[in-house]
mmCIF file of C-alpha atoms and ligand atoms in Angstrom:
data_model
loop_
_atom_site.group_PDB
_atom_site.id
_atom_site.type_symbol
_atom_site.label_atom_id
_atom_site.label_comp_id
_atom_site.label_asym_id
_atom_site.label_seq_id
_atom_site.Cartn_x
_atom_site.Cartn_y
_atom_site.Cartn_z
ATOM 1 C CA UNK L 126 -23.212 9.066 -8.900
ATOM 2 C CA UNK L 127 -20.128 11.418 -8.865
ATOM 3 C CA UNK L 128 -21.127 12.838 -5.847
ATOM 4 C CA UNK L 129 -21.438 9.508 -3.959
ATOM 5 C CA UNK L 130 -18.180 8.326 -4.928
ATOM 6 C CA UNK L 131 -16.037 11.528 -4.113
ATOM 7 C CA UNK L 132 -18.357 12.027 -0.428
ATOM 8 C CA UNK L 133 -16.522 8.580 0.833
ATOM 9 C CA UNK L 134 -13.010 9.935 -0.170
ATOM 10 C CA UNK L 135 -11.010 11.813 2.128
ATOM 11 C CA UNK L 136 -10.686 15.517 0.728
ATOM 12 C CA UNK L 137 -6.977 14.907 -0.449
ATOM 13 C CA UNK L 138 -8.159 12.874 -3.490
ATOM 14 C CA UNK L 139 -10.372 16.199 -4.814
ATOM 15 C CA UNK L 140 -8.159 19.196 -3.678
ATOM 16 C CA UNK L 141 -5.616 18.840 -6.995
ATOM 17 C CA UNK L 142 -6.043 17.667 -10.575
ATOM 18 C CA UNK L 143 -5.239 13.771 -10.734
ATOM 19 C CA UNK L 144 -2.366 13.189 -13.179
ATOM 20 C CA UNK L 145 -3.264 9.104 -13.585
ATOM 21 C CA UNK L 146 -4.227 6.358 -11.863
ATOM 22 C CA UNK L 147 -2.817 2.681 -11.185
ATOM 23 C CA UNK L 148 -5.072 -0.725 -10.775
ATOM 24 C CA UNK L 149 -2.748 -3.103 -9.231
ATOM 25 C CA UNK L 150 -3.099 -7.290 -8.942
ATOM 26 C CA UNK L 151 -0.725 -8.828 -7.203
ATOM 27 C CA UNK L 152 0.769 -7.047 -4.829
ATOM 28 C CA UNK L 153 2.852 -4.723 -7.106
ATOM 29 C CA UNK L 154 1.180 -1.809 -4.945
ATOM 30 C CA UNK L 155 3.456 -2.906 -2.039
ATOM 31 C CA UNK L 156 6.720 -2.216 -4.102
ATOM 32 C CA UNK L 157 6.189 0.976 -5.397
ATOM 33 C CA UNK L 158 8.391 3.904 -3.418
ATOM 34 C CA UNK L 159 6.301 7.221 -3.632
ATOM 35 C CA UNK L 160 7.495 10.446 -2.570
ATOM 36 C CA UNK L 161 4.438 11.082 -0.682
ATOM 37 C CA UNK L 162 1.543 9.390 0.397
ATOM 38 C CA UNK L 163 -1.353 12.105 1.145
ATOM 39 C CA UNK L 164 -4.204 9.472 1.802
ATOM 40 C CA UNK L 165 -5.104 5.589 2.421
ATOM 41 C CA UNK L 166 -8.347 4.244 2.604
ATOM 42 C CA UNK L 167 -8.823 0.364 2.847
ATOM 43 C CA UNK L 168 -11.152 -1.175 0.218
ATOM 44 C CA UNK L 169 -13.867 -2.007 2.884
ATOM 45 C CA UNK L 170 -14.564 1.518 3.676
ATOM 46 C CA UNK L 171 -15.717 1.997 0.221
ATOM 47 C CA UNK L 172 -19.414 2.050 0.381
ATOM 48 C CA UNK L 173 -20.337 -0.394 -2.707
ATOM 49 C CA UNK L 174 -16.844 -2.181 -2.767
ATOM 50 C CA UNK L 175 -15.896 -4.446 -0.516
ATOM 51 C CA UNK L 176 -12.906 -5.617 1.015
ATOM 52 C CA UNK L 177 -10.251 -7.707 -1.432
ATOM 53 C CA UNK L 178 -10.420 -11.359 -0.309
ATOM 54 C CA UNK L 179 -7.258 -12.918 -2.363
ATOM 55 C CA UNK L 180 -4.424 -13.576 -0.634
ATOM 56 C CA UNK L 181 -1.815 -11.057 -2.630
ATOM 57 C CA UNK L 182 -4.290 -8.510 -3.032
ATOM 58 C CA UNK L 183 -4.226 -6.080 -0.263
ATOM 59 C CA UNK L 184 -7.345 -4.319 -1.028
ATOM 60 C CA UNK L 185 -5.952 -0.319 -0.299
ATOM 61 C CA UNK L 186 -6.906 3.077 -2.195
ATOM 62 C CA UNK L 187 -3.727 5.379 -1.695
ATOM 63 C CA UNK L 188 -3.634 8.712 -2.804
ATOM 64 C CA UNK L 189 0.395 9.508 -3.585
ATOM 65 C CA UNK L 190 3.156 11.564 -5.080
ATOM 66 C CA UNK L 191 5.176 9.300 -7.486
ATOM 67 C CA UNK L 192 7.844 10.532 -10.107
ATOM 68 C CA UNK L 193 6.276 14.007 -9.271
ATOM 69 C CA UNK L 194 3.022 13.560 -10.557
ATOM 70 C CA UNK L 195 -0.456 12.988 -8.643
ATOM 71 C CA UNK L 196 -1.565 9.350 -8.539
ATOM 72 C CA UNK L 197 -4.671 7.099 -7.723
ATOM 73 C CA UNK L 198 -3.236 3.946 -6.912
ATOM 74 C CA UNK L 199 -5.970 0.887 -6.434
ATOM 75 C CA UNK L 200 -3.449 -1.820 -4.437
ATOM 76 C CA UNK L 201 -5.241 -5.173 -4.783
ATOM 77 C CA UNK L 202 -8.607 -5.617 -7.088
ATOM 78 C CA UNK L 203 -12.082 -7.352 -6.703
ATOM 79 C CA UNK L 204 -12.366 -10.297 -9.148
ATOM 80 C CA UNK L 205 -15.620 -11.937 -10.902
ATOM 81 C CA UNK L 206 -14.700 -15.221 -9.516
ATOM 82 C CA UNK L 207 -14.914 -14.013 -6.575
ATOM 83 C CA UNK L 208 -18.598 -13.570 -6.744
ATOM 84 C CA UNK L 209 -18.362 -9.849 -6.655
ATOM 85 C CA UNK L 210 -20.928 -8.464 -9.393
ATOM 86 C CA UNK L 211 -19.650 -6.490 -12.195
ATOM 87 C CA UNK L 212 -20.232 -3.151 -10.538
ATOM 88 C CA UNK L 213 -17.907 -4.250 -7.794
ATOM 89 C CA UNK L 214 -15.142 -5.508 -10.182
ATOM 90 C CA UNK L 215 -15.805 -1.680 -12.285
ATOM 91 C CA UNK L 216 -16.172 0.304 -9.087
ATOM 92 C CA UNK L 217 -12.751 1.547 -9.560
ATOM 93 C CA UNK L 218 -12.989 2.724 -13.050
ATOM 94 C CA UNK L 219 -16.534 4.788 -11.912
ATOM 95 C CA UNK L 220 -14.703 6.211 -8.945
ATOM 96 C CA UNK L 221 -11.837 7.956 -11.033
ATOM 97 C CA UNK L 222 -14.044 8.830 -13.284
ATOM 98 C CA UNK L 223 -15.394 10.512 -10.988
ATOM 99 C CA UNK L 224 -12.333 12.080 -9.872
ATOM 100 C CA UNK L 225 -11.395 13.168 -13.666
ATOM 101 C CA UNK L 226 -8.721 11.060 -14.060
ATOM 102 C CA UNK L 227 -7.617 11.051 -17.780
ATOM 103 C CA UNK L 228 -5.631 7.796 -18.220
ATOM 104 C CA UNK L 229 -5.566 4.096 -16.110
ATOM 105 C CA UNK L 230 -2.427 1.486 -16.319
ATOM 106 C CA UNK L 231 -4.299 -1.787 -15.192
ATOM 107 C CA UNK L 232 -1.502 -4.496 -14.205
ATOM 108 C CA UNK L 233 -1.909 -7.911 -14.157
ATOM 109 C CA UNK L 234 -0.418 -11.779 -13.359
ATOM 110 C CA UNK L 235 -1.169 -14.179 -16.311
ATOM 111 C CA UNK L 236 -0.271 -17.721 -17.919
ATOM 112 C CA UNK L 237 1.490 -17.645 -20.990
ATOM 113 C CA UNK L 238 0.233 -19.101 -24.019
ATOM 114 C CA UNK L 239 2.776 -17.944 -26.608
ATOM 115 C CA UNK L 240 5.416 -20.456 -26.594
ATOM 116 C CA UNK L 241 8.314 -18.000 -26.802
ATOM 117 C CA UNK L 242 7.041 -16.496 -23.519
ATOM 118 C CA UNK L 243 8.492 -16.901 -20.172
ATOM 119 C CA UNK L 244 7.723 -16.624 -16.735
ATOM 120 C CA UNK L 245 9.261 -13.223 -15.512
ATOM 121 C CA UNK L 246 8.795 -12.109 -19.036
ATOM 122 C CA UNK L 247 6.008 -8.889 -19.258
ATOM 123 C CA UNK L 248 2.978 -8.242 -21.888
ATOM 124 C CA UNK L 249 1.374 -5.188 -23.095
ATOM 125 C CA UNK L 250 -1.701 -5.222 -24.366
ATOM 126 C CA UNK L 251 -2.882 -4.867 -27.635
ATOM 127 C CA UNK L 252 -6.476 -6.084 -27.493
ATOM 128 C CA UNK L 253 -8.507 -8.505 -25.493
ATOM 129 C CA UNK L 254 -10.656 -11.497 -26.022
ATOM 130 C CA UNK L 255 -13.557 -11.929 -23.482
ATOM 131 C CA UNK L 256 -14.606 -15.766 -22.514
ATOM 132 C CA UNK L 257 -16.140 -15.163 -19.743
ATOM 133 C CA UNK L 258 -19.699 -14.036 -21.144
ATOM 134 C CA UNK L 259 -19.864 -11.360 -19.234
ATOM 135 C CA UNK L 260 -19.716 -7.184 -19.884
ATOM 136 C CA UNK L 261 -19.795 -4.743 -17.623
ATOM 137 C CA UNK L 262 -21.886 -2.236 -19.371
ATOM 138 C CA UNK L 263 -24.528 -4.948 -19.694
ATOM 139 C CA UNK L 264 -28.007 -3.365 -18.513
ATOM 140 C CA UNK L 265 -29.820 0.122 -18.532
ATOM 141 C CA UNK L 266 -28.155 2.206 -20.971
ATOM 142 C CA UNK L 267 -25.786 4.821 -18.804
ATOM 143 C CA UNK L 268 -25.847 8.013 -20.776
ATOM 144 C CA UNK L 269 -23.644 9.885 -18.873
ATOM 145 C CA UNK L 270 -20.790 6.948 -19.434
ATOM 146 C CA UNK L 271 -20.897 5.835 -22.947
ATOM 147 C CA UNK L 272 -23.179 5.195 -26.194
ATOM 148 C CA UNK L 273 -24.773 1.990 -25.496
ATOM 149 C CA UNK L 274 -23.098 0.267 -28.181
ATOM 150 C CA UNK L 275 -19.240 1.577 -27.403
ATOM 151 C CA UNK L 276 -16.690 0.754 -29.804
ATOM 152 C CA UNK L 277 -14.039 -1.852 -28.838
ATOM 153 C CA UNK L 278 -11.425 -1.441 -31.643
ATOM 154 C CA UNK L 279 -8.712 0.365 -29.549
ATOM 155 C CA UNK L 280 -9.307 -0.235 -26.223
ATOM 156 C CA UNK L 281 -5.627 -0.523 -25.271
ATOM 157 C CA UNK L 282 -4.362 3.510 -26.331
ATOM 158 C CA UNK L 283 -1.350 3.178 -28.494
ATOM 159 C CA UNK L 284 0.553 6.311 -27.343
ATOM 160 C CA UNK L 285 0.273 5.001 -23.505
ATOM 161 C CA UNK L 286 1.527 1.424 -24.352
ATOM 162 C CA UNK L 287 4.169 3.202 -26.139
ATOM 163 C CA UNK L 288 5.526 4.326 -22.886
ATOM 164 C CA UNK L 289 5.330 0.917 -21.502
ATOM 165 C CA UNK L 290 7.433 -0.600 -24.387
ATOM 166 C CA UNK L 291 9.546 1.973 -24.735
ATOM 167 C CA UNK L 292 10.792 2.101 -20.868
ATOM 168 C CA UNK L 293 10.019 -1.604 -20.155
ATOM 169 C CA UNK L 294 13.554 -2.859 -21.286
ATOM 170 C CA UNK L 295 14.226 -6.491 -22.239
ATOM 171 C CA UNK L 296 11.753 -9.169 -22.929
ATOM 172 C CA UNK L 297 8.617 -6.928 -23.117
ATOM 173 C CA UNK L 298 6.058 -8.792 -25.848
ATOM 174 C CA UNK L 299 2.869 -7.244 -27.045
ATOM 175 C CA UNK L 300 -0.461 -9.728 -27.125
ATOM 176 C CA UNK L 301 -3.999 -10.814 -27.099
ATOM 177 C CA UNK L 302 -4.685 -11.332 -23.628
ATOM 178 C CA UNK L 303 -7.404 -13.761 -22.841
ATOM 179 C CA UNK L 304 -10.334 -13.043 -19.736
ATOM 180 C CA UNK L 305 -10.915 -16.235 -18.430
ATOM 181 C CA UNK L 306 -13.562 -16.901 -15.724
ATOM 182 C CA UNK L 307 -11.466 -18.585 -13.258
ATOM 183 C CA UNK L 308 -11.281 -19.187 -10.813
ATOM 184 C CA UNK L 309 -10.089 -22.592 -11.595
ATOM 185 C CA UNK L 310 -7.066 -22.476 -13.670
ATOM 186 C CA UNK L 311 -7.673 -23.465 -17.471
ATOM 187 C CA UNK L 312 -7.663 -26.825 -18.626
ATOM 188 C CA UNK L 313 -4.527 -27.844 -21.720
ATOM 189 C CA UNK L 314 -7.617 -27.889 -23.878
ATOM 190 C CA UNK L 315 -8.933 -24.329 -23.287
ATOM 191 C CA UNK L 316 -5.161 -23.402 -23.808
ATOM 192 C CA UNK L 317 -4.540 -24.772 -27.222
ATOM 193 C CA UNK L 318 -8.186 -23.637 -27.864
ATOM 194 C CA UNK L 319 -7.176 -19.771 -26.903
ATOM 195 C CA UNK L 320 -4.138 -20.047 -28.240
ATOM 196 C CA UNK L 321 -5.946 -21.139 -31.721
ATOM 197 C CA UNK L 322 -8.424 -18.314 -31.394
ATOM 198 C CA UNK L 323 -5.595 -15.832 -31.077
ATOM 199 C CA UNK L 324 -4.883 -15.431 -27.619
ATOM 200 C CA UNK L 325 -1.321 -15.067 -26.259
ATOM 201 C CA UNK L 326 -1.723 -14.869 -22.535
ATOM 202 C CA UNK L 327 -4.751 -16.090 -19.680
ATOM 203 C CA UNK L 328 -5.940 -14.267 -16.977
ATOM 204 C CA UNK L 329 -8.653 -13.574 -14.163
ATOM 205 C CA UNK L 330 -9.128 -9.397 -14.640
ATOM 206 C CA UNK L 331 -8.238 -6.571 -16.607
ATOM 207 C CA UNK L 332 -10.792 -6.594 -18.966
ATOM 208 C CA UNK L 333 -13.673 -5.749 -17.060
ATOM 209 C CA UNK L 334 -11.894 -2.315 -16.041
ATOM 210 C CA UNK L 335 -10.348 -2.077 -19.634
ATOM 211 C CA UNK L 336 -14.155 -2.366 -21.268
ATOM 212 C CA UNK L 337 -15.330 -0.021 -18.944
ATOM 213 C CA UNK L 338 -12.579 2.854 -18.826
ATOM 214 C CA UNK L 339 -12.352 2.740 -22.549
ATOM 215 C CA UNK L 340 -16.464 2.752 -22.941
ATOM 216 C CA UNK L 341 -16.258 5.659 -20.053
ATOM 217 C CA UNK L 342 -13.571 8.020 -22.046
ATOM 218 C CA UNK L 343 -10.724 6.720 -19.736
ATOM 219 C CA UNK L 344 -7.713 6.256 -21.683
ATOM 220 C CA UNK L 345 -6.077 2.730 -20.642
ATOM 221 C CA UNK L 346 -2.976 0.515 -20.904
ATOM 222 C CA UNK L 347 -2.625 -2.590 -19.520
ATOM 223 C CA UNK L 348 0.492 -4.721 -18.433
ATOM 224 C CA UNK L 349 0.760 -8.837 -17.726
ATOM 225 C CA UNK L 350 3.235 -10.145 -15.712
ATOM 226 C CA UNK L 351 3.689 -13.816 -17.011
ATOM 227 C CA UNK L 352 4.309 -15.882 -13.621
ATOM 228 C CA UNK L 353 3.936 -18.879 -15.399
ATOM 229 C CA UNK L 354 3.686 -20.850 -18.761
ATOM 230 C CA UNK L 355 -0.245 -22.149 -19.049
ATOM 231 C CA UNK L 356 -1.753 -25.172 -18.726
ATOM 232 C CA UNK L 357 -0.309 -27.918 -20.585
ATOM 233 C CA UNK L 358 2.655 -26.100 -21.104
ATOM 234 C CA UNK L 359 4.351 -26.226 -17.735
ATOM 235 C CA UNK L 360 5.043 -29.676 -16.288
ATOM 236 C CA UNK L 361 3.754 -29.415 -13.093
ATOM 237 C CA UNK L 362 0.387 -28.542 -11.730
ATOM 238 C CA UNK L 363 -0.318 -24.785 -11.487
ATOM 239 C CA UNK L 364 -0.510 -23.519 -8.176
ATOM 240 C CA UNK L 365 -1.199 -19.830 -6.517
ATOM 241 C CA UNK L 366 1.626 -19.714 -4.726
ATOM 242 C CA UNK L 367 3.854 -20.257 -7.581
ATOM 243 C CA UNK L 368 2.328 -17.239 -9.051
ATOM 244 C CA UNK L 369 2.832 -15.226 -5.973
ATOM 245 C CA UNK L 370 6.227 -16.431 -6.515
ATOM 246 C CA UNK L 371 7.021 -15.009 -9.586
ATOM 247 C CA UNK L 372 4.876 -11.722 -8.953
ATOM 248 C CA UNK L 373 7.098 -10.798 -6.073
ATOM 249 C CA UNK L 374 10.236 -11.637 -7.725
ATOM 250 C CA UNK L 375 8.807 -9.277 -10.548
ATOM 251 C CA UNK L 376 8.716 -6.433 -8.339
ATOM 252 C CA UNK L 377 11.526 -4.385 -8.674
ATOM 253 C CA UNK L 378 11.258 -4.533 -12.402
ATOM 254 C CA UNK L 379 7.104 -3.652 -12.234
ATOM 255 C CA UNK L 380 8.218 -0.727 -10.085
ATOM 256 C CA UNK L 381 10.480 0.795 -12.105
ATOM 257 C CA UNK L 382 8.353 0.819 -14.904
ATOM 258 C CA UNK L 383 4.687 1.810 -13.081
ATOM 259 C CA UNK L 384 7.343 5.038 -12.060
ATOM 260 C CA UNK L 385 8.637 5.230 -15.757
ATOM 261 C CA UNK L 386 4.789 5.278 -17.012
ATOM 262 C CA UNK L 387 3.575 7.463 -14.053
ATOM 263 C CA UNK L 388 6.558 10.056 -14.936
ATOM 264 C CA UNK L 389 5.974 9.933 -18.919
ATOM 265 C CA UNK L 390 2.001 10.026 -19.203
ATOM 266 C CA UNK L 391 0.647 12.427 -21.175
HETATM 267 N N1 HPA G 455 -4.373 -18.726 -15.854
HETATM 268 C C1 HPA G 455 -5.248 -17.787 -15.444
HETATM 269 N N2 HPA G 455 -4.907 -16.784 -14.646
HETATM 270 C C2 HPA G 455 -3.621 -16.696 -14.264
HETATM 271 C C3 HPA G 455 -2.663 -17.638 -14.665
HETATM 272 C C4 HPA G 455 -3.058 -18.708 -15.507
HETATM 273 O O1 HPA G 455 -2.261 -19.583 -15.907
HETATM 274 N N3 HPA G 455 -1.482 -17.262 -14.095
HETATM 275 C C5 HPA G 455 -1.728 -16.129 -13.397
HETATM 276 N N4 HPA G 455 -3.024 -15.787 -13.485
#
């Protein structure tokens, strides 16, 4: 599998250690400022992949220097409601496996559900609840990746969200975030029933990646950035471009604290 993976890379991405890697929604890849850049390779010349088909998701692998350290950087992510299967949406996570890379920051737009959140505001995770009915580890057991059974109880790795909270400045929360099937947005009903069960922000991704880094001995942190207050508690109807809105206006922020993490992790 390893060998696959690494044979479509160009040989920058295996000639030095990786210090971490990045999964980015939302165009936050766009606004980051490395030193370097040593390699690009778009998402469609990833045998297995496929190219990204959202509009904000660029769909680019970059291999870059950033706050001095060596970093994977996955601009722009395949999505379940796209139709992609579950090996597409993980590909990432079995590709830096591959290359040995240690720990993961997986970012994130999402709906608040909290009612003291708002839009601009950012999350860290502290654990997940999965609606969709779906797991990415579901099928032959992979003995080389994980037990079959992994344990879930700290998928998010304290001393990595940590860093987040500690260099994210104002208005960072900590929450349940919420995998929602999409990709229809959620309904007022599903809200107040996610916010019952828990849940203090929505979203399309993440925890796919999460399940499977954390299952695969990847350690992981993951970051929402709220672009918008939920169903049934925003006034108007919910529209992408709204959260393309607030995801760009989030950028200088996000990049200043993807550097921060990148220059702090273990
Ligand atoms: N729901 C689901 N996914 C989202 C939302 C939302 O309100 N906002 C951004 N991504």
């Amino acid at each position: 599998m390893s060998a696959s993976f690494c044979d479509s890379l160009p040989a920058a991405f295996t000639e030095h250690p990786i210090d971490c890697a990045l999964i980015l929604g939302s165009g936050w890849g766009d606004a980051l400022a490395p030193e370097a850049v040593h390699a690009v390779v778009p998402y469609d010349q990833l045998p297995g992949f496929g190219a990204a088909s959202v509009v904000g998701h660029k769909g680019e692998l970059i291999l870059m220097t950033l706050a001095g350290r060596r970093v994977v950087v996955f601009s722009g992510r395949r999505h379940y409601y796209e139709g992609c299967t579950m090996e597409q949406v993980v590909y990432p996570v079995r590709l830096l496996k591959a290359l040995g890379v240690k720990c993961l920051l997986i970012t994130n737009a999402a709906g608040g559900i909290n009612a003291s959140f708002r839009a601009g505001d950012l999350m860290v995770l502290t654990d997940h609840l999965n609606f969709t009915g779906v797991n990415p580890l579901r099928g032959p057991h992979d003995a080389t990746w994980s037990t079959r059974f992994p344990d879930m109880t700290r998928v998010y790795d304290p001393e990595l969200s940590q860093i987040l909270l500690d260099q994210g400045g104002e208005t960072m929360h900590q929450g349940v975030y919420v995998f929602s099937p999409g990709p229809s947005y959620e309904t007022p009903a599903e809200i107040r029933a996610y916010r019952t069960l828990g849940a203090d922000a929505v979203g399309m991704s993440t925890v796919p990646e999460a399940v499977m880094a954390h299952a695969g001995g990847i350690r992981v942190a993951a970051l929402s950035c709220i672009t918008n207050m939920a169903a049934g508690l925003h006034v108007a109807p919910l529209v992408h471009e709204e959260v393309l809105a607030e995801s760009e206006s989030a950028k200088p922020r996000m990049a200043a604290l993807l550097k921060a993490f990148v220059a702090h992790c273990p």
